[in-house]
mmCIF file of C-alpha atoms in Angstrom:
data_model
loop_
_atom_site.group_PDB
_atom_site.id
_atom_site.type_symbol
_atom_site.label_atom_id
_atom_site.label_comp_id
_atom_site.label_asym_id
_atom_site.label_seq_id
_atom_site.Cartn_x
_atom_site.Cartn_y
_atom_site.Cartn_z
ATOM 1 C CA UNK H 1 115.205 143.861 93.233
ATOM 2 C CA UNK H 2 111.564 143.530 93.310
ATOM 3 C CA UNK H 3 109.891 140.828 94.781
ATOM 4 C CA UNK H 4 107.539 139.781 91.713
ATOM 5 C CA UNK H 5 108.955 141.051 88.015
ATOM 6 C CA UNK H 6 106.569 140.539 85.368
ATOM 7 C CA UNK H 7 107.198 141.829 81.618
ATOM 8 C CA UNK H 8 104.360 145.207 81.569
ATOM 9 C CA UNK H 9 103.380 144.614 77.691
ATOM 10 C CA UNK H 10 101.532 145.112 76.371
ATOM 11 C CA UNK H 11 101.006 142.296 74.257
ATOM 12 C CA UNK H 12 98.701 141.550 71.533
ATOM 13 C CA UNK H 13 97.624 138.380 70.275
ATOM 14 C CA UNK H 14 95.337 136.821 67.521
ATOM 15 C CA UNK H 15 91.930 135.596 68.427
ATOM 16 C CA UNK H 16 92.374 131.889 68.486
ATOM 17 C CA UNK H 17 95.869 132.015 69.498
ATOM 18 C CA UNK H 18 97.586 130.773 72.686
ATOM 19 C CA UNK H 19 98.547 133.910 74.781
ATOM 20 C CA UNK H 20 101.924 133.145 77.174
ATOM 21 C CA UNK H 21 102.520 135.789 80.199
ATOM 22 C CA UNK H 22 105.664 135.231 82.569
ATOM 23 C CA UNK H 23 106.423 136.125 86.008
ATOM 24 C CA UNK H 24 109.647 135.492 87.870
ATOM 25 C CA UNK H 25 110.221 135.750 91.722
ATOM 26 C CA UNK H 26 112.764 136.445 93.768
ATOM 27 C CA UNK H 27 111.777 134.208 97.181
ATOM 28 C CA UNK H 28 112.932 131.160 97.304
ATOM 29 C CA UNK H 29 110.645 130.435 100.058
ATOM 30 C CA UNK H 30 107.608 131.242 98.113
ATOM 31 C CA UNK H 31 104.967 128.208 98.723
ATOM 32 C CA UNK H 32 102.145 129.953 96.399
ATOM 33 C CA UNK H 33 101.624 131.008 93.224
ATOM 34 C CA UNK H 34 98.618 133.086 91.768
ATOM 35 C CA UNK H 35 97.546 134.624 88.563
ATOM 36 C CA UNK H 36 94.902 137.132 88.925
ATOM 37 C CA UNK H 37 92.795 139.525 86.045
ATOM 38 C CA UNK H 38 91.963 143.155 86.355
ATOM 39 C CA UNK H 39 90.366 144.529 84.000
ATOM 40 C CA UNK H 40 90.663 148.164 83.269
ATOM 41 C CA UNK H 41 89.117 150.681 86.193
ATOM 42 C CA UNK H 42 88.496 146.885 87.911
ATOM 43 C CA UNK H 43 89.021 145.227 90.954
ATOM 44 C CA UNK H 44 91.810 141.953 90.503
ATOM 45 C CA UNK H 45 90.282 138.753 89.952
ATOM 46 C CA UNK H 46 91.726 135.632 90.751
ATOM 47 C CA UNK H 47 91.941 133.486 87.857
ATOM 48 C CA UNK H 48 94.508 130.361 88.695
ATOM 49 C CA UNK H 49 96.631 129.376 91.650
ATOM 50 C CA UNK H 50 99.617 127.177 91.733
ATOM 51 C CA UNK H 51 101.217 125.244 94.435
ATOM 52 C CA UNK H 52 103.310 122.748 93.193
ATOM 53 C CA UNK H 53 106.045 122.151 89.918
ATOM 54 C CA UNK H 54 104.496 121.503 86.544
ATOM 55 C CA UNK H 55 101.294 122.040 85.221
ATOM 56 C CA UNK H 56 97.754 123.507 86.292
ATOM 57 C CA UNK H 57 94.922 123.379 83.810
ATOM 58 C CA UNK H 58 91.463 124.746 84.169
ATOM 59 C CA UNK H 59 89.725 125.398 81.035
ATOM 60 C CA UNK H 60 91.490 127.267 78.443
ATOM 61 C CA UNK H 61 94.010 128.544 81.178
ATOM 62 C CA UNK H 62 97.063 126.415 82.152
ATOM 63 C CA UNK H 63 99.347 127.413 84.706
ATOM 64 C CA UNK H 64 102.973 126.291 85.051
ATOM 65 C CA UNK H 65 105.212 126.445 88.113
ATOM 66 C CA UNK H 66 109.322 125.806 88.144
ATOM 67 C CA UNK H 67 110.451 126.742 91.420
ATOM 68 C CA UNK H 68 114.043 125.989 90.451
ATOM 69 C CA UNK H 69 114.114 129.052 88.161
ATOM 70 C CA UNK H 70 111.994 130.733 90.127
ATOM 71 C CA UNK H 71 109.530 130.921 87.172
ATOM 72 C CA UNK H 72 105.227 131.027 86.676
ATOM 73 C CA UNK H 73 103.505 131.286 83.606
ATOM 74 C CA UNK H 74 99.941 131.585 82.518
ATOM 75 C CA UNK H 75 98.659 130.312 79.084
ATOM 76 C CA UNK H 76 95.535 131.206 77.911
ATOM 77 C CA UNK H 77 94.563 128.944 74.871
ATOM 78 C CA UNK H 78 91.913 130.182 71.821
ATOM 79 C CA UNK H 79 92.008 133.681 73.267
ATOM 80 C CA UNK H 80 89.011 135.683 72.964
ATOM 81 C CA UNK H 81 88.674 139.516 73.256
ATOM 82 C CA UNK H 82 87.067 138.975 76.353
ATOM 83 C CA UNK H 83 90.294 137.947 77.684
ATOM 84 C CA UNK H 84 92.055 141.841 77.094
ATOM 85 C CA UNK H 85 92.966 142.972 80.249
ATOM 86 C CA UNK H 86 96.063 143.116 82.788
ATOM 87 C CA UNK H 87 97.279 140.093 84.045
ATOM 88 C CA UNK H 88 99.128 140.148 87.373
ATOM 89 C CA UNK H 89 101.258 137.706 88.819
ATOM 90 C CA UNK H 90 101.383 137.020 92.734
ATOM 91 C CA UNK H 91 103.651 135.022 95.107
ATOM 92 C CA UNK H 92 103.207 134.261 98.728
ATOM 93 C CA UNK H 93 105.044 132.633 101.546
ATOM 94 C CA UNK H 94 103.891 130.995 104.541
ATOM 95 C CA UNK H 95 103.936 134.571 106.069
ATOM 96 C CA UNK H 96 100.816 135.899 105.117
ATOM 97 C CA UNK H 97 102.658 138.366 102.771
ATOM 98 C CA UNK H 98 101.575 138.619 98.832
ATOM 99 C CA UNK H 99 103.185 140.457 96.440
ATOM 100 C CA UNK H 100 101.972 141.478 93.212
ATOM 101 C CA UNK H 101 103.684 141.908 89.978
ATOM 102 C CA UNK H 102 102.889 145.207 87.827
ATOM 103 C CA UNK H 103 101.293 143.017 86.086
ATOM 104 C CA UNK H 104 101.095 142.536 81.735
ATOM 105 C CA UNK H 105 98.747 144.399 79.834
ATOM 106 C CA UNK H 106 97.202 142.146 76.816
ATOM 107 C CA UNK H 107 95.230 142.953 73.890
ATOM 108 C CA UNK H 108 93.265 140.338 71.945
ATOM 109 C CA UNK H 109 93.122 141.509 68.552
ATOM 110 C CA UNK H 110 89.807 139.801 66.896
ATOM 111 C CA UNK G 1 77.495 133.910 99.083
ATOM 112 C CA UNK G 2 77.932 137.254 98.870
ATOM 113 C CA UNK G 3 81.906 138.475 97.846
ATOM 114 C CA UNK G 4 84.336 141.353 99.668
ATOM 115 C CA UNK G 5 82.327 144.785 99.426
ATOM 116 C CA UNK G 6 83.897 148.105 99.555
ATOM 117 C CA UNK G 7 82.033 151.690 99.940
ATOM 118 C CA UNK G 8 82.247 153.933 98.537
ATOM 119 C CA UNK G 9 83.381 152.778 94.637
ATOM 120 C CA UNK G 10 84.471 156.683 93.980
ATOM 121 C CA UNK G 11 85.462 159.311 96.558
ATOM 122 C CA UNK G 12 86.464 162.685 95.451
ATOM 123 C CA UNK G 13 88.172 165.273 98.206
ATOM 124 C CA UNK G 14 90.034 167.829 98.475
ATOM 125 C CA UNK G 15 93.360 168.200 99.606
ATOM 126 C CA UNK G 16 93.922 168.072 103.499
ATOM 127 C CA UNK G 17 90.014 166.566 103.791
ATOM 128 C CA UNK G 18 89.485 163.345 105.902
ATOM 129 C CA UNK G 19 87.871 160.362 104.333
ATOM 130 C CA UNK G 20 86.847 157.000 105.194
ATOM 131 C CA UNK G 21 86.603 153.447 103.404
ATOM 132 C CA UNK G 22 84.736 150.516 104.443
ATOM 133 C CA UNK G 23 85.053 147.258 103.775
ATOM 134 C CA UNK G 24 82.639 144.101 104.585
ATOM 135 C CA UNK G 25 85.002 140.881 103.922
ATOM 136 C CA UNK G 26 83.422 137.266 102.813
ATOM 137 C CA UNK G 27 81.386 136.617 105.706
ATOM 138 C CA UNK G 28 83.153 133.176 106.783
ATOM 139 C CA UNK G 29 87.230 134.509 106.194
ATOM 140 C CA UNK G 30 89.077 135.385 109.201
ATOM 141 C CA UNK G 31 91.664 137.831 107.192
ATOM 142 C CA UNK G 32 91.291 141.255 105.521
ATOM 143 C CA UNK G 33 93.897 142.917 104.006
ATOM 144 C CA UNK G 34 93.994 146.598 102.724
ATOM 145 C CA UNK G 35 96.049 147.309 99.192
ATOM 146 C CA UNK G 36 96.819 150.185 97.212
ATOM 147 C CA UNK G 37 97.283 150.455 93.418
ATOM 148 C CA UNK G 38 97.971 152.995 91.319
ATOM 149 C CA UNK G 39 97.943 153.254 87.204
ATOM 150 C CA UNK G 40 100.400 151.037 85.903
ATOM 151 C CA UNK G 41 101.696 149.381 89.143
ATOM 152 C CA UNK G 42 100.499 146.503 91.019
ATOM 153 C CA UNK G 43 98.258 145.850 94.143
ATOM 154 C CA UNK G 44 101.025 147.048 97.081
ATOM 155 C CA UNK G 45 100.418 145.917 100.593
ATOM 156 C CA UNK G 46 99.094 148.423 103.262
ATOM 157 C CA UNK G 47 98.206 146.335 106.664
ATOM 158 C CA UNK G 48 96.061 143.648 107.153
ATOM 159 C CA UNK G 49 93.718 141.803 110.092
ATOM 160 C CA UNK G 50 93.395 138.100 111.625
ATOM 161 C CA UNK G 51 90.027 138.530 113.344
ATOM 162 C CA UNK G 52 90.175 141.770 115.360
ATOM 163 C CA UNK G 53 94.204 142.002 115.670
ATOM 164 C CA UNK G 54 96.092 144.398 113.189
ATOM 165 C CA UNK G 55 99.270 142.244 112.613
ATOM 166 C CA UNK G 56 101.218 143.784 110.213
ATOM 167 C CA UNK G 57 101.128 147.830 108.955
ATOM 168 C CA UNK G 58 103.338 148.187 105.984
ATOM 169 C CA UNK G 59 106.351 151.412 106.168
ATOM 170 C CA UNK G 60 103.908 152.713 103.043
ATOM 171 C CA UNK G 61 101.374 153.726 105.720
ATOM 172 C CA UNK G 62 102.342 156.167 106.790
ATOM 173 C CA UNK G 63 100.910 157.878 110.194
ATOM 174 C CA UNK G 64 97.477 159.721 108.524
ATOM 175 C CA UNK G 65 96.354 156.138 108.112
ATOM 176 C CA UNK G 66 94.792 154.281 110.256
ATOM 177 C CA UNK G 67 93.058 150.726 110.188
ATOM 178 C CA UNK G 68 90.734 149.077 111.999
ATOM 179 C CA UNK G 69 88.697 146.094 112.436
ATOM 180 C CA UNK G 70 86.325 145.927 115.714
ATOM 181 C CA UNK G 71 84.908 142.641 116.549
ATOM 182 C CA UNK G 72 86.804 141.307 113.364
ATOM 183 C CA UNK G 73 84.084 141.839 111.117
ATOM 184 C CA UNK G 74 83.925 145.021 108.845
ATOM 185 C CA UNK G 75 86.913 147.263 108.894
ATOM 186 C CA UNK G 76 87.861 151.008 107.933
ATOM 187 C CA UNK G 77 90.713 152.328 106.400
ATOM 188 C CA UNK G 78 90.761 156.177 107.175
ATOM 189 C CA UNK G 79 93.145 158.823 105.375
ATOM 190 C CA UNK G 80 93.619 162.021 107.463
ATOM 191 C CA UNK G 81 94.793 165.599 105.816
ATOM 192 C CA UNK G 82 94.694 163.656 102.847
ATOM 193 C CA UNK G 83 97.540 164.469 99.836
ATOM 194 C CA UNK G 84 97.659 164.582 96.176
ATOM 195 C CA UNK G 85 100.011 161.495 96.336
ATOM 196 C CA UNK G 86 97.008 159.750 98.131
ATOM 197 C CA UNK G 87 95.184 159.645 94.654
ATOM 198 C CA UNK G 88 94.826 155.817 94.047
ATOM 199 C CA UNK G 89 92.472 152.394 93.825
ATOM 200 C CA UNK G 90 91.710 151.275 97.385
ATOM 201 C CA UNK G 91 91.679 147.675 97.847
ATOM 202 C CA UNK G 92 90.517 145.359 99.913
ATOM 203 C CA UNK G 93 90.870 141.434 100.078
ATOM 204 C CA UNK G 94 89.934 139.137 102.111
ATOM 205 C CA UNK G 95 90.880 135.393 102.430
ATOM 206 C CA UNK G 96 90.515 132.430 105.263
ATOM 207 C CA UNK G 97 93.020 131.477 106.578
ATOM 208 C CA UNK G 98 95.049 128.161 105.963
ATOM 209 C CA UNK G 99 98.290 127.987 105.544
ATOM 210 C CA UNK G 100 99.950 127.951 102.703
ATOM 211 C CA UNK G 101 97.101 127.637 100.694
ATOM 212 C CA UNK G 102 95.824 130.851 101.660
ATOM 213 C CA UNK G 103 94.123 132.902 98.292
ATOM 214 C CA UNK G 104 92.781 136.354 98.702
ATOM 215 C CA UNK G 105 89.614 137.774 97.086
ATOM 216 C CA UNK G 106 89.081 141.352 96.304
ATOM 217 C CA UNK G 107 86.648 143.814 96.811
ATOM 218 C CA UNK G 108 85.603 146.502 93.663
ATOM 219 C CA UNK G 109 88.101 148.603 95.188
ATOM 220 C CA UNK G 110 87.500 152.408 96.141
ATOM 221 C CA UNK G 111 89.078 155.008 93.537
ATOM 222 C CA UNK G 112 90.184 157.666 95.796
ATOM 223 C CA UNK G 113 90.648 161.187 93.869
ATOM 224 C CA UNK G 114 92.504 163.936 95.812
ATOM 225 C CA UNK G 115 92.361 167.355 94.284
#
């Protein structure tokens, strides 16, 4: 079982519309939560981080952590074109160890 | 405030060649971690540094790898006899450290092509 699952995509969404990417873990002992872009041919960039159960907003983005079902999210609200690219989850303990999902591929479709 | 750097951004070799990455991390973050990703997968975990002190190598590096990080500044990552299956986006992050709160940043990666 891998450590991070994430579903690859890709999906494509309306410009305008609210864009939902999931990412379950497997750690119970996971303390941090991270959602990070990479564009194509692109280094990751880290977009949101999430420590604690419920809600995260910054901007159009809103993060969501349930650490009972082992369970992040990532909205993205009015998605533009700008925001196509690959989306990857990451989780980390308090052991210095990240792990990345293989992240979701998503198309804005203007 | 200048972010991770990695050189070169392309390296093309051929097969059995030595090559060498560098990376300069964010000038105030203790940590610096080496990744590898390949199309379709993502970032996977090579070794990383506190300071000077490799602490962790992962069993994916194998023994024509080699890290290192004097005076916990700048590090290398260096591939000897270097493989097809080598092909792949070199990454580095780097983050300082604090507990759980720890977030990494990443360099513009190094695209490693072995032919």
């Amino acid at each position: 079982q891998k450590e991070v699952e994430q579903n690859s995509g890709p999906l494509s969404v309306p410009e305008g519309a609210i864009a939902s990417l999931n990412c379950t873990y497997s750690d119970r002992g996971s303390q941090s939560f991270f959602w990070y872009r990479q564009y194509s041919g692109k280094s990751p960039e880290l977009i949101m981080f999430i420590y604690s159960n419920g809600d995260k907003e910054d901007g159009r983005f809103t993060a969501q952590l349930n650490k009972a079902s082992q369970y992040v999210s990532l909205l993205i609200r009015d998605s533009q074109p700008s925001d196509s690219a690959t989306y990857l989850c990451a989780v980390s303990n308090t052991g210095n160890q990240f792990y990345f999902g293989t992240g979701t591929s998503l198309t804005v479709i203007p | 405030d200048t972010g991770v750097s990695q050189d070169p951004r392309h390296k093309i070799t051929k097969r059995g060649q030595n090559v060498t990455f560098r990376c300069d991390p964010i000038s105030e973050h203790n940590r610096l971690y080496w990744y590898r990703q390949t199309l379709g997968q993502g970032p996977e975990f090579l070794t990383y540094f506190q300071n000077e002190a490799q602490l962790e190598k992962s069993r994916l590096l194998s023994d024509r790898f080699s890290a290192e990080r004097p005076k916990g500044s700048f590090s290398t990552l260096e591939i000897q006899r270097t493989e097809q299956g080598d092909s792949a986006m070199y990454l580095c992050a780097s983050s300082f450290s604090t507990g759980w709160n720890e977030k990494l940043f990443f360099g513009s990666g190094t695209q490693l092509s072995v032919l």
